[in-house]
Amino acid sequence: MVQNFDVVIIGAGGAGLRAAVEIPKEYSCAVLSKVFPPRSHTGTAQGGVCAALANMEDDSWENHAYDTVKGSDYLGDQDCIEVMCKDAIRAIMELEHMGMPFSRNEDGKIAQRFFGGHTRPVDPNEPNGKRVAVKRSCYSADRTGHVMLHTLYETCIKNQVNFFSEYFVTDLIVEDGVCKGVIAMDIATSEIHTFHAKAVIFATGGYGRVFRITSNAHVGTGDGYALCYNNGLPLEDMEFFQFHPTGLWKLGILVSEAARGEGGILKNKDGERFMARYAPTVMDLAPRDMVSRAIISEIREGRGIRGSDGTDYVYLDVSHLGKEVIDDKLPEITGFARTYLGVEPTKEPIPIQPTAHYAMGGIPTNVNGEVLLNEKGDIVKGLYAAGECACVSVHGANRLGTNSLLDLVVFGRRTGKAVTEFVKNNDYAPMPADAAEKSKKIINDIFNKSGSEKVVTLRTELQDTMMVDCGVFRNEADLKKMVEKVKEIKERAKNISIQDKGKVFNTDLMEAIELDNLIVTAEATVNSAYARQESRGAHTREDFPKRDDVNWMKHTFAFKNPNGDEPILKYKPVTLTRFTPMERKY
Amino acid sequence: MDITVKILRYNPEKDTQPYFQDFKLQGISGDWRLLDVLHEIKWKHDGTLTFRRSCAHGICGSDGMKINGKNRLACSLLLKDMNTNKPITIEPLPSLPIIKDLVVDMSSFFQKYEVIKPYLINKTPPPANSERLQSNEDAEMLFESAKCILCACCTTSCPSTWTNENYLGPAALLKAYRFAYDTRDDAADERLDIIDNPDGIWRCHTIFNCIEACPKEINITWHISQLKKRISTKEA
């Protein structure tokens, strides 16, 4: 079945919904999502969304940009970061006007709190001088992502947006640098639909499920990345994957940085506030890459606590904040500690360990969401991306907490605007008659395979090895091993079989396709990481412990190798504006 | 521990009606979530077992189901908090059509949610460069209702829903409160008119099943009673 829409948006999280809000009624628009929109992973974001509103103390968007550039370890494109931080203030006001419920300060304005890596200079005339933490994160208790997602969904209902819920996109149709639409499976029936579109927006979220311990939902399987890569489009900076320092021990469930923003502290087994040794100025509020490295270093040096599952953890202590602050400001995350670990955070510390959290890299775009065809900056006509799946790049080598929710609404809107202009001025590119055949064949092949490999076995092996060999600390030997492991798993995946051969709501089939997507993201991540011989942001090479601006201040572009070998890697320079790279100390 | 799980199965391509199937699992840890148990079955024993899930920690609202007779999220319930000496019974959410196994058709649930106009309606333009002011006390009045994750555990646990398919149900009414009590919203009367009818708020007979079912521990009945009071006062 072929359907025509001016605009097709894939994904109904923050970026997809914000883009949908922007498309005027006179253009037909379909939003496809593999889950109901309010199930999207944006809803799990907790701590806040940053903008220099200065509701609590002096602040400026330049301060925010300075922190974002420094947080990115100077890999973020500074022109794009300026766009985001400048637009942040308007974006937050817009969310408030849409009805997003925020916590408020005494003046009835949006309340703001501390967050990792967000600072201001003590002397405003000396931005490179001493800096202290600043209250910049706008929040709604510790459910900021949840209320943002719901507010955007509500606005879409108001605007009568056309949703195709539980549709799973199986192919992207792009020929000679022109996007023509997508192929999607209606999960309820396994029926294949062709969506012929003037413009397609990918807002498909991240791929944290490639790691064993992750804060990401089961749906975070990198579907958008794989669709682009398999169609010859590049993936940018995939070696930069953020490990959030405070995942709930064993489970990886996020315990927001807001816990530290409100005054929570990290302690090792001796009860020492160890961050004082790693980031003397901001301590527990250092950026995530530094805190995760500090935790793993403490554990490696014997100052972690051995858990019953054989893994090590350290403590996040909020007990001194008092029951009232905990219940008012951190109800959700302390609830997780009670439910899942039986820990009472008002009385005892919470066991935590780093958890795979966020992809800084992704589908390369410019500030208008237009997808780049190559490292030279040529664009794919009619194809756009926004949100975690995209790499603008505003997060560079390490994202600051709260900047992801901001990214969704700033670039979701900009992409929606650019797409509106595009569909106004362009007609449908012809859709090939056999466009759906590849998807049908993939699905039929999975149904007909009778190999001995199981999806769960391969996925678990991939997740376990990625965690060990491509985690917080990396080195040549481990990465080489992982490059080979990905090849092996890719080969073995040709030999899988599934048990459910039915047409109705076949999640067995979906998991098989999702595995292939995860393997793609692993291939791009590991090979990009293996090539990058320096340590920058979240990419820490034990064999190359220093940042190397002379050779490596550049973005990786990984292209699928047509002969099936390791990806072809190319590089694009970083855009600098007003911020001179210097050593990153906190 | 060893456990027996009794799951209501239904595949419309094969079965004329749903039936229970037992799965016996060995060496399971009490720390497991019910969702982990379902994954163990799907991944190791029977790949055809079908259920929705996503975030696995009680925020996305995908895995509402009836567990030992009560509507719960499978990801927010640990084995050690249950009696595992008896078989654990898992069924789909009641009163919605079953698509397959534990997956139900949610369309009527979302339609009812849309009826109450679940979005802010403000008839004056917002200030150009700042937020609409709201005291923290007024903001916090919304927080409990805004916690709702639309999992449908409450609505499908309500006997009034079982006997009248047109009843809006607790989730939609809770959302009506969320907007009617927002100081920034100008359409409270419009919303109250929508729910002021026998299939709306008056179908709530304060049975309290919704509160017991809510995985986010929202006192839904209290919110509904606030709306009832407000409608009564308005009419008087």
PDB file of N, CA and C in Angstrom, chain A residues 36 39 43 55 93 96-100 102-104 108-110 143 146 150 153-154 157-158 166 217-219 250-251 253 332 336 339-340 456 459 499-500 502-505 507-508 511, chain B residues 13 31 33 39 42-43 46-47 50 52-54 57 59-62 75 78 100 106 113 118-120 126-127 130-134 136 139 143 146-150 175 178-179 184 216:
ATOM      1  N   PHE A  36       3.593   3.839  21.071  1.00  0.00           N
ATOM      2  CA  PHE A  36       2.714   4.994  21.233  1.00  0.00           C
ATOM      3  C   PHE A  36       3.566   6.194  21.631  1.00  0.00           C
ATOM      4  N   ARG A  39       5.145   6.740  25.035  1.00  0.00           N
ATOM      5  CA  ARG A  39       6.071   5.691  25.491  1.00  0.00           C
ATOM      6  C   ARG A  39       7.516   6.017  25.111  1.00  0.00           C
ATOM      7  N   GLY A  43      10.672  10.591  27.689  1.00  0.00           N
ATOM      8  CA  GLY A  43       9.950  10.602  28.958  1.00  0.00           C
ATOM      9  C   GLY A  43      10.764  10.178  30.156  1.00  0.00           C
ATOM     10  N   ASN A  55      16.914  33.233  36.177  1.00  0.00           N
ATOM     11  CA  ASN A  55      15.818  33.381  37.130  1.00  0.00           C
ATOM     12  C   ASN A  55      16.289  33.294  38.579  1.00  0.00           C
ATOM     13  N   MET A  93      10.636  29.197  27.078  1.00  0.00           N
ATOM     14  CA  MET A  93       9.407  30.001  27.193  1.00  0.00           C
ATOM     15  C   MET A  93       8.293  29.369  26.364  1.00  0.00           C
ATOM     16  N   GLU A  96       6.840  26.462  28.151  1.00  0.00           N
ATOM     17  CA  GLU A  96       5.985  26.950  29.247  1.00  0.00           C
ATOM     18  C   GLU A  96       4.657  27.431  28.680  1.00  0.00           C
ATOM     19  N   HIS A  97       4.700  28.158  27.584  1.00  0.00           N
ATOM     20  CA  HIS A  97       3.460  28.659  26.981  1.00  0.00           C
ATOM     21  C   HIS A  97       2.585  27.516  26.455  1.00  0.00           C
ATOM     22  N   MET A  98       3.220  26.420  26.049  1.00  0.00           N
ATOM     23  CA  MET A  98       2.441  25.245  25.601  1.00  0.00           C
ATOM     24  C   MET A  98       1.745  24.567  26.776  1.00  0.00           C
ATOM     25  N   GLY A  99       2.213  24.875  27.991  1.00  0.00           N
ATOM     26  CA  GLY A  99       1.566  24.289  29.164  1.00  0.00           C
ATOM     27  C   GLY A  99       2.441  23.360  29.986  1.00  0.00           C
ATOM     28  N   MET A 100       3.720  23.260  29.638  1.00  0.00           N
ATOM     29  CA  MET A 100       4.585  22.363  30.414  1.00  0.00           C
ATOM     30  C   MET A 100       4.609  22.813  31.872  1.00  0.00           C
ATOM     31  N   PHE A 102       6.246  23.445  35.186  1.00  0.00           N
ATOM     32  CA  PHE A 102       7.597  23.565  35.738  1.00  0.00           C
ATOM     33  C   PHE A 102       7.526  23.794  37.245  1.00  0.00           C
ATOM     34  N   SER A 103       8.562  23.400  37.963  1.00  0.00           N
ATOM     35  CA  SER A 103       8.743  23.864  39.337  1.00  0.00           C
ATOM     36  C   SER A 103       9.044  25.358  39.260  1.00  0.00           C
ATOM     37  N   ARG A 104       8.615  26.115  40.271  1.00  0.00           N
ATOM     38  CA  ARG A 104       8.723  27.583  40.214  1.00  0.00           C
ATOM     39  C   ARG A 104       9.574  28.125  41.355  1.00  0.00           C
ATOM     40  N   GLY A 108       7.448  33.137  41.095  1.00  0.00           N
ATOM     41  CA  GLY A 108       6.522  32.501  40.169  1.00  0.00           C
ATOM     42  C   GLY A 108       7.126  32.226  38.801  1.00  0.00           C
ATOM     43  N   LYS A 109       8.448  32.466  38.702  1.00  0.00           N
ATOM     44  CA  LYS A 109       9.136  32.139  37.442  1.00  0.00           C
ATOM     45  C   LYS A 109       9.613  30.684  37.500  1.00  0.00           C
ATOM     46  N   ILE A 110      10.093  30.190  36.362  1.00  0.00           N
ATOM     47  CA  ILE A 110      10.586  28.814  36.303  1.00  0.00           C
ATOM     48  C   ILE A 110      11.800  28.672  37.226  1.00  0.00           C
ATOM     49  N   ARG A 143      10.994  14.847  36.915  1.00  0.00           N
ATOM     50  CA  ARG A 143      10.223  14.259  35.804  1.00  0.00           C
ATOM     51  C   ARG A 143      10.204  15.204  34.612  1.00  0.00           C
ATOM     52  N   HIS A 146       9.488  13.596  31.210  1.00  0.00           N
ATOM     53  CA  HIS A 146       8.110  13.073  31.175  1.00  0.00           C
ATOM     54  C   HIS A 146       7.120  14.192  30.860  1.00  0.00           C
ATOM     55  N   HIS A 150       4.952  14.743  27.382  1.00  0.00           N
ATOM     56  CA  HIS A 150       3.492  14.806  27.419  1.00  0.00           C
ATOM     57  C   HIS A 150       2.977  16.152  26.894  1.00  0.00           C
ATOM     58  N   TYR A 153       3.201  16.038  23.170  1.00  0.00           N
ATOM     59  CA  TYR A 153       2.175  15.126  22.652  1.00  0.00           C
ATOM     60  C   TYR A 153       0.803  15.803  22.695  1.00  0.00           C
ATOM     61  N   GLU A 154       0.539  16.484  23.820  1.00  0.00           N
ATOM     62  CA  GLU A 154      -0.738  17.193  23.969  1.00  0.00           C
ATOM     63  C   GLU A 154      -0.883  18.273  22.884  1.00  0.00           C
ATOM     64  N   ILE A 157      -1.875  16.714  19.721  1.00  0.00           N
ATOM     65  CA  ILE A 157      -3.298  16.351  19.691  1.00  0.00           C
ATOM     66  C   ILE A 157      -4.124  17.595  19.379  1.00  0.00           C
ATOM     67  N   LYS A 158      -3.749  18.710  20.008  1.00  0.00           N
ATOM     68  CA  LYS A 158      -4.424  19.979  19.741  1.00  0.00           C
ATOM     69  C   LYS A 158      -4.342  20.310  18.246  1.00  0.00           C
ATOM     70  N   GLU A 166       2.872   2.382  16.456  1.00  0.00           N
ATOM     71  CA  GLU A 166       3.264   0.985  16.290  1.00  0.00           C
ATOM     72  C   GLU A 166       3.459   0.636  14.808  1.00  0.00           C
ATOM     73  N   ALA A 217      15.895   2.675  27.044  1.00  0.00           N
ATOM     74  CA  ALA A 217      14.752   1.781  26.898  1.00  0.00           C
ATOM     75  C   ALA A 217      15.071   0.659  25.909  1.00  0.00           C
ATOM     76  N   HIS A 218      14.277  -0.399  25.979  1.00  0.00           N
ATOM     77  CA  HIS A 218      14.466  -1.514  25.041  1.00  0.00           C
ATOM     78  C   HIS A 218      14.332  -1.072  23.586  1.00  0.00           C
ATOM     79  N   VAL A 219      13.583   0.016  23.352  1.00  0.00           N
ATOM     80  CA  VAL A 219      13.398   0.455  21.968  1.00  0.00           C
ATOM     81  C   VAL A 219      14.622   1.171  21.395  1.00  0.00           C
ATOM     82  N   LYS A 250      23.549  -2.655  38.934  1.00  0.00           N
ATOM     83  CA  LYS A 250      23.022  -3.858  38.250  1.00  0.00           C
ATOM     84  C   LYS A 250      22.062  -3.540  37.115  1.00  0.00           C
ATOM     85  N   LEU A 251      21.187  -2.534  37.316  1.00  0.00           N
ATOM     86  CA  LEU A 251      20.099  -2.315  36.373  1.00  0.00           C
ATOM     87  C   LEU A 251      20.395  -1.229  35.362  1.00  0.00           C
ATOM     88  N   ILE A 253      19.501   1.771  35.525  1.00  0.00           N
ATOM     89  CA  ILE A 253      18.445   2.799  35.497  1.00  0.00           C
ATOM     90  C   ILE A 253      19.041   4.136  35.936  1.00  0.00           C
ATOM     91  N   GLU A 332      11.114  10.639  42.163  1.00  0.00           N
ATOM     92  CA  GLU A 332      11.103   9.521  41.219  1.00  0.00           C
ATOM     93  C   GLU A 332      12.338   8.634  41.410  1.00  0.00           C
ATOM     94  N   PHE A 336      12.957   4.728  42.677  1.00  0.00           N
ATOM     95  CA  PHE A 336      13.630   3.612  41.971  1.00  0.00           C
ATOM     96  C   PHE A 336      14.545   2.857  42.937  1.00  0.00           C
ATOM     97  N   THR A 339      12.321   0.723  45.162  1.00  0.00           N
ATOM     98  CA  THR A 339      11.648  -0.386  44.476  1.00  0.00           C
ATOM     99  C   THR A 339      12.639  -1.468  44.050  1.00  0.00           C
ATOM    100  N   TYR A 340      13.722  -1.017  43.388  1.00  0.00           N
ATOM    101  CA  TYR A 340      14.560  -2.011  42.718  1.00  0.00           C
ATOM    102  C   TYR A 340      15.698  -2.540  43.583  1.00  0.00           C
ATOM    103  N   VAL A 456      18.656 -13.597  20.906  1.00  0.00           N
ATOM    104  CA  VAL A 456      19.048 -13.227  22.267  1.00  0.00           C
ATOM    105  C   VAL A 456      20.520 -13.548  22.536  1.00  0.00           C
ATOM    106  N   ARG A 459      22.664 -10.916  20.631  1.00  0.00           N
ATOM    107  CA  ARG A 459      22.512  -9.583  21.225  1.00  0.00           C
ATOM    108  C   ARG A 459      23.239  -9.504  22.566  1.00  0.00           C
ATOM    109  N   GLN A 499      11.203 -17.997  16.313  1.00  0.00           N
ATOM    110  CA  GLN A 499      10.196 -19.011  16.601  1.00  0.00           C
ATOM    111  C   GLN A 499       8.806 -18.574  16.137  1.00  0.00           C
ATOM    112  N   ASP A 500       8.531 -17.269  16.282  1.00  0.00           N
ATOM    113  CA  ASP A 500       7.194 -16.775  15.944  1.00  0.00           C
ATOM    114  C   ASP A 500       7.130 -16.498  14.441  1.00  0.00           C
ATOM    115  N   GLY A 502       4.179 -15.873  12.918  1.00  0.00           N
ATOM    116  CA  GLY A 502       2.861 -15.280  12.682  1.00  0.00           C
ATOM    117  C   GLY A 502       2.944 -13.856  12.159  1.00  0.00           C
ATOM    118  N   LYS A 503       1.808 -13.356  11.715  1.00  0.00           N
ATOM    119  CA  LYS A 503       1.746 -12.004  11.152  1.00  0.00           C
ATOM    120  C   LYS A 503       1.301 -10.973  12.191  1.00  0.00           C
ATOM    121  N   VAL A 504       0.650 -11.429  13.259  1.00  0.00           N
ATOM    122  CA  VAL A 504       0.055 -10.476  14.203  1.00  0.00           C
ATOM    123  C   VAL A 504       1.054 -10.109  15.305  1.00  0.00           C
ATOM    124  N   PHE A 505       1.324  -8.839  15.433  1.00  0.00           N
ATOM    125  CA  PHE A 505       2.162  -8.282  16.498  1.00  0.00           C
ATOM    126  C   PHE A 505       3.365  -9.178  16.789  1.00  0.00           C
ATOM    127  N   THR A 507       6.713  -9.590  17.779  1.00  0.00           N
ATOM    128  CA  THR A 507       7.858  -8.921  18.399  1.00  0.00           C
ATOM    129  C   THR A 507       9.144  -9.748  18.229  1.00  0.00           C
ATOM    130  N   ASP A 508       8.995 -11.028  17.970  1.00  0.00           N
ATOM    131  CA  ASP A 508      10.155 -11.873  17.675  1.00  0.00           C
ATOM    132  C   ASP A 508      10.845 -11.382  16.394  1.00  0.00           C
ATOM    133  N   GLU A 511      12.560  -7.965  17.012  1.00  0.00           N
ATOM    134  CA  GLU A 511      13.839  -8.092  17.715  1.00  0.00           C
ATOM    135  C   GLU A 511      14.949  -8.549  16.769  1.00  0.00           C
TER     136      GLU A 511
ATOM    137  N   GLU B  13      -4.427 -15.846  15.066  1.00  0.00           N
ATOM    138  CA  GLU B  13      -4.213 -16.632  13.844  1.00  0.00           C
ATOM    139  C   GLU B  13      -4.427 -18.129  14.087  1.00  0.00           C
ATOM    140  N   ASP B  31      15.317 -10.759  43.008  1.00  0.00           N
ATOM    141  CA  ASP B  31      15.520  -9.383  42.551  1.00  0.00           C
ATOM    142  C   ASP B  31      14.903  -9.134  41.176  1.00  0.00           C
ATOM    143  N   ARG B  33      12.509  -8.454  38.126  1.00  0.00           N
ATOM    144  CA  ARG B  33      11.215  -7.837  37.857  1.00  0.00           C
ATOM    145  C   ARG B  33      10.347  -8.870  37.128  1.00  0.00           C
ATOM    146  N   HIS B  39      10.701 -11.795  29.844  1.00  0.00           N
ATOM    147  CA  HIS B  39      11.813 -11.873  28.885  1.00  0.00           C
ATOM    148  C   HIS B  39      12.478 -13.249  28.927  1.00  0.00           C
ATOM    149  N   LYS B  42      10.273 -15.468  26.967  1.00  0.00           N
ATOM    150  CA  LYS B  42      10.301 -15.177  25.532  1.00  0.00           C
ATOM    151  C   LYS B  42      11.641 -15.556  24.902  1.00  0.00           C
ATOM    152  N   TRP B  43      12.709 -15.242  25.598  1.00  0.00           N
ATOM    153  CA  TRP B  43      14.037 -15.410  24.993  1.00  0.00           C
ATOM    154  C   TRP B  43      14.587 -16.840  25.123  1.00  0.00           C
ATOM    155  N   ASP B  46       9.882 -19.596  24.822  1.00  0.00           N
ATOM    156  CA  ASP B  46       8.819 -19.492  23.821  1.00  0.00           C
ATOM    157  C   ASP B  46       8.830 -18.109  23.169  1.00  0.00           C
ATOM    158  N   GLY B  47       9.459 -18.049  22.002  1.00  0.00           N
ATOM    159  CA  GLY B  47       9.608 -16.777  21.291  1.00  0.00           C
ATOM    160  C   GLY B  47       8.305 -16.166  20.824  1.00  0.00           C
ATOM    161  N   THR B  50       4.040 -12.717  23.554  1.00  0.00           N
ATOM    162  CA  THR B  50       4.008 -11.325  23.076  1.00  0.00           C
ATOM    163  C   THR B  50       3.505 -10.365  24.147  1.00  0.00           C
ATOM    164  N   ARG B  52       4.076  -5.849  25.365  1.00  0.00           N
ATOM    165  CA  ARG B  52       4.736  -4.575  25.096  1.00  0.00           C
ATOM    166  C   ARG B  52       5.659  -4.246  26.263  1.00  0.00           C
ATOM    167  N   ARG B  53       6.760  -3.570  25.998  1.00  0.00           N
ATOM    168  CA  ARG B  53       7.627  -3.038  27.049  1.00  0.00           C
ATOM    169  C   ARG B  53       8.579  -2.064  26.407  1.00  0.00           C
ATOM    170  N   SER B  54       9.054  -1.095  27.203  1.00  0.00           N
ATOM    171  CA  SER B  54      10.112  -0.264  26.660  1.00  0.00           C
ATOM    172  C   SER B  54      11.114   0.154  27.729  1.00  0.00           C
ATOM    173  N   HIS B  57      11.416   0.697  33.638  1.00  0.00           N
ATOM    174  CA  HIS B  57      11.445   1.182  35.021  1.00  0.00           C
ATOM    175  C   HIS B  57      10.272   2.113  35.359  1.00  0.00           C
ATOM    176  N   ILE B  59       8.205   4.295  33.666  1.00  0.00           N
ATOM    177  CA  ILE B  59       7.973   5.648  33.179  1.00  0.00           C
ATOM    178  C   ILE B  59       7.216   5.662  31.848  1.00  0.00           C
ATOM    179  N   CYS B  60       7.464   4.658  30.999  1.00  0.00           N
ATOM    180  CA  CYS B  60       6.880   4.730  29.662  1.00  0.00           C
ATOM    181  C   CYS B  60       5.438   4.210  29.642  1.00  0.00           C
ATOM    182  N   GLY B  61       5.090   3.352  30.590  1.00  0.00           N
ATOM    183  CA  GLY B  61       3.707   2.894  30.690  1.00  0.00           C
ATOM    184  C   GLY B  61       3.310   1.800  29.706  1.00  0.00           C
ATOM    185  N   SER B  62       4.290   1.106  29.123  1.00  0.00           N
ATOM    186  CA  SER B  62       3.976   0.100  28.098  1.00  0.00           C
ATOM    187  C   SER B  62       3.451  -1.209  28.664  1.00  0.00           C
ATOM    188  N   CYS B  75       7.344  -4.168  34.948  1.00  0.00           N
ATOM    189  CA  CYS B  75       8.713  -3.720  35.228  1.00  0.00           C
ATOM    190  C   CYS B  75       8.864  -3.131  36.620  1.00  0.00           C
ATOM    191  N   LEU B  78       8.715  -6.670  41.801  1.00  0.00           N
ATOM    192  CA  LEU B  78       9.805  -7.625  41.992  1.00  0.00           C
ATOM    193  C   LEU B  78       9.272  -8.930  42.573  1.00  0.00           C
ATOM    194  N   LYS B 100      -3.042  -9.877  20.903  1.00  0.00           N
ATOM    195  CA  LYS B 100      -2.294 -11.136  20.979  1.00  0.00           C
ATOM    196  C   LYS B 100      -1.687 -11.247  22.379  1.00  0.00           C
ATOM    197  N   MET B 106      -5.411  -0.503  22.508  1.00  0.00           N
ATOM    198  CA  MET B 106      -5.492   0.680  23.372  1.00  0.00           C
ATOM    199  C   MET B 106      -6.279   1.813  22.735  1.00  0.00           C
ATOM    200  N   TYR B 113      -9.170   9.713  26.247  1.00  0.00           N
ATOM    201  CA  TYR B 113      -8.209  10.718  26.730  1.00  0.00           C
ATOM    202  C   TYR B 113      -8.315  11.991  25.890  1.00  0.00           C
ATOM    203  N   PRO B 118      -7.009  17.327  26.079  1.00  0.00           N
ATOM    204  CA  PRO B 118      -5.835  17.251  26.956  1.00  0.00           C
ATOM    205  C   PRO B 118      -4.694  18.163  26.493  1.00  0.00           C
ATOM    206  N   TYR B 119      -4.947  19.440  26.495  1.00  0.00           N
ATOM    207  CA  TYR B 119      -3.898  20.403  26.126  1.00  0.00           C
ATOM    208  C   TYR B 119      -4.282  21.737  26.721  1.00  0.00           C
ATOM    209  N   LEU B 120      -3.297  22.585  26.951  1.00  0.00           N
ATOM    210  CA  LEU B 120      -3.552  23.882  27.571  1.00  0.00           C
ATOM    211  C   LEU B 120      -4.325  24.770  26.602  1.00  0.00           C
ATOM    212  N   PRO B 126       0.528  34.803  25.234  1.00  0.00           N
ATOM    213  CA  PRO B 126       1.523  34.748  26.315  1.00  0.00           C
ATOM    214  C   PRO B 126       2.429  35.977  26.283  1.00  0.00           C
ATOM    215  N   PRO B 127       3.065  36.326  27.410  1.00  0.00           N
ATOM    216  CA  PRO B 127       4.025  37.427  27.388  1.00  0.00           C
ATOM    217  C   PRO B 127       5.127  37.148  26.374  1.00  0.00           C
ATOM    218  N   SER B 130       8.785  36.161  28.279  1.00  0.00           N
ATOM    219  CA  SER B 130       8.915  35.538  29.591  1.00  0.00           C
ATOM    220  C   SER B 130       7.823  34.498  29.770  1.00  0.00           C
ATOM    221  N   GLU B 131       7.926  33.777  30.904  1.00  0.00           N
ATOM    222  CA  GLU B 131       6.947  32.753  31.196  1.00  0.00           C
ATOM    223  C   GLU B 131       5.669  33.377  31.740  1.00  0.00           C
ATOM    224  N   ARG B 132       4.572  32.604  31.688  1.00  0.00           N
ATOM    225  CA  ARG B 132       3.385  32.981  32.461  1.00  0.00           C
ATOM    226  C   ARG B 132       3.729  32.687  33.911  1.00  0.00           C
ATOM    227  N   LEU B 133       3.463  33.608  34.791  1.00  0.00           N
ATOM    228  CA  LEU B 133       3.817  33.378  36.184  1.00  0.00           C
ATOM    229  C   LEU B 133       2.837  32.398  36.828  1.00  0.00           C
ATOM    230  N   GLN B 134       3.382  31.621  37.752  1.00  0.00           N
ATOM    231  CA  GLN B 134       2.564  30.656  38.481  1.00  0.00           C
ATOM    232  C   GLN B 134       3.291  30.397  39.805  1.00  0.00           C
ATOM    233  N   ASN B 136       4.718  28.387  42.994  1.00  0.00           N
ATOM    234  CA  ASN B 136       5.141  26.998  43.097  1.00  0.00           C
ATOM    235  C   ASN B 136       4.036  26.140  43.712  1.00  0.00           C
ATOM    236  N   ALA B 139       1.751  25.337  40.946  1.00  0.00           N
ATOM    237  CA  ALA B 139       2.385  24.367  40.045  1.00  0.00           C
ATOM    238  C   ALA B 139       2.328  22.982  40.664  1.00  0.00           C
ATOM    239  N   PHE B 143       1.259  18.586  39.888  1.00  0.00           N
ATOM    240  CA  PHE B 143       2.316  17.586  39.710  1.00  0.00           C
ATOM    241  C   PHE B 143       1.829  16.157  39.855  1.00  0.00           C
ATOM    242  N   ALA B 146      -0.027  15.223  36.832  1.00  0.00           N
ATOM    243  CA  ALA B 146       0.856  15.207  35.655  1.00  0.00           C
ATOM    244  C   ALA B 146       1.812  14.017  35.670  1.00  0.00           C
ATOM    245  N   LYS B 147       1.861  13.288  36.796  1.00  0.00           N
ATOM    246  CA  LYS B 147       2.704  12.086  36.864  1.00  0.00           C
ATOM    247  C   LYS B 147       2.166  10.956  35.995  1.00  0.00           C
ATOM    248  N   CYS B 148       0.886  11.057  35.622  1.00  0.00           N
ATOM    249  CA  CYS B 148       0.214   9.966  34.903  1.00  0.00           C
ATOM    250  C   CYS B 148       1.005   9.550  33.657  1.00  0.00           C
ATOM    251  N   ILE B 149       1.202   8.237  33.499  1.00  0.00           N
ATOM    252  CA  ILE B 149       1.970   7.719  32.362  1.00  0.00           C
ATOM    253  C   ILE B 149       1.066   7.055  31.313  1.00  0.00           C
ATOM    254  N   LEU B 150      -0.254   7.207  31.447  1.00  0.00           N
ATOM    255  CA  LEU B 150      -1.209   6.675  30.464  1.00  0.00           C
ATOM    256  C   LEU B 150      -1.042   5.169  30.227  1.00  0.00           C
ATOM    257  N   LYS B 175      -6.767  13.537  33.741  1.00  0.00           N
ATOM    258  CA  LYS B 175      -6.197  14.513  32.794  1.00  0.00           C
ATOM    259  C   LYS B 175      -7.066  15.770  32.763  1.00  0.00           C
ATOM    260  N   ARG B 178      -5.901  17.772  35.551  1.00  0.00           N
ATOM    261  CA  ARG B 178      -4.569  18.334  35.239  1.00  0.00           C
ATOM    262  C   ARG B 178      -4.696  19.713  34.559  1.00  0.00           C
ATOM    263  N   PHE B 179      -5.695  19.855  33.659  1.00  0.00           N
ATOM    264  CA  PHE B 179      -5.834  21.132  32.954  1.00  0.00           C
ATOM    265  C   PHE B 179      -6.823  22.072  33.644  1.00  0.00           C
ATOM    266  N   ARG B 184      -2.964  28.515  34.420  1.00  0.00           N
ATOM    267  CA  ARG B 184      -2.696  29.118  33.109  1.00  0.00           C
ATOM    268  C   ARG B 184      -3.772  28.768  32.087  1.00  0.00           C
ATOM    269  N   LYS B 216       1.927   4.729  39.716  1.00  0.00           N
ATOM    270  CA  LYS B 216       2.593   5.963  40.125  1.00  0.00           C
ATOM    271  C   LYS B 216       2.019   6.489  41.440  1.00  0.00           C
TER     272      LYS B 216
END
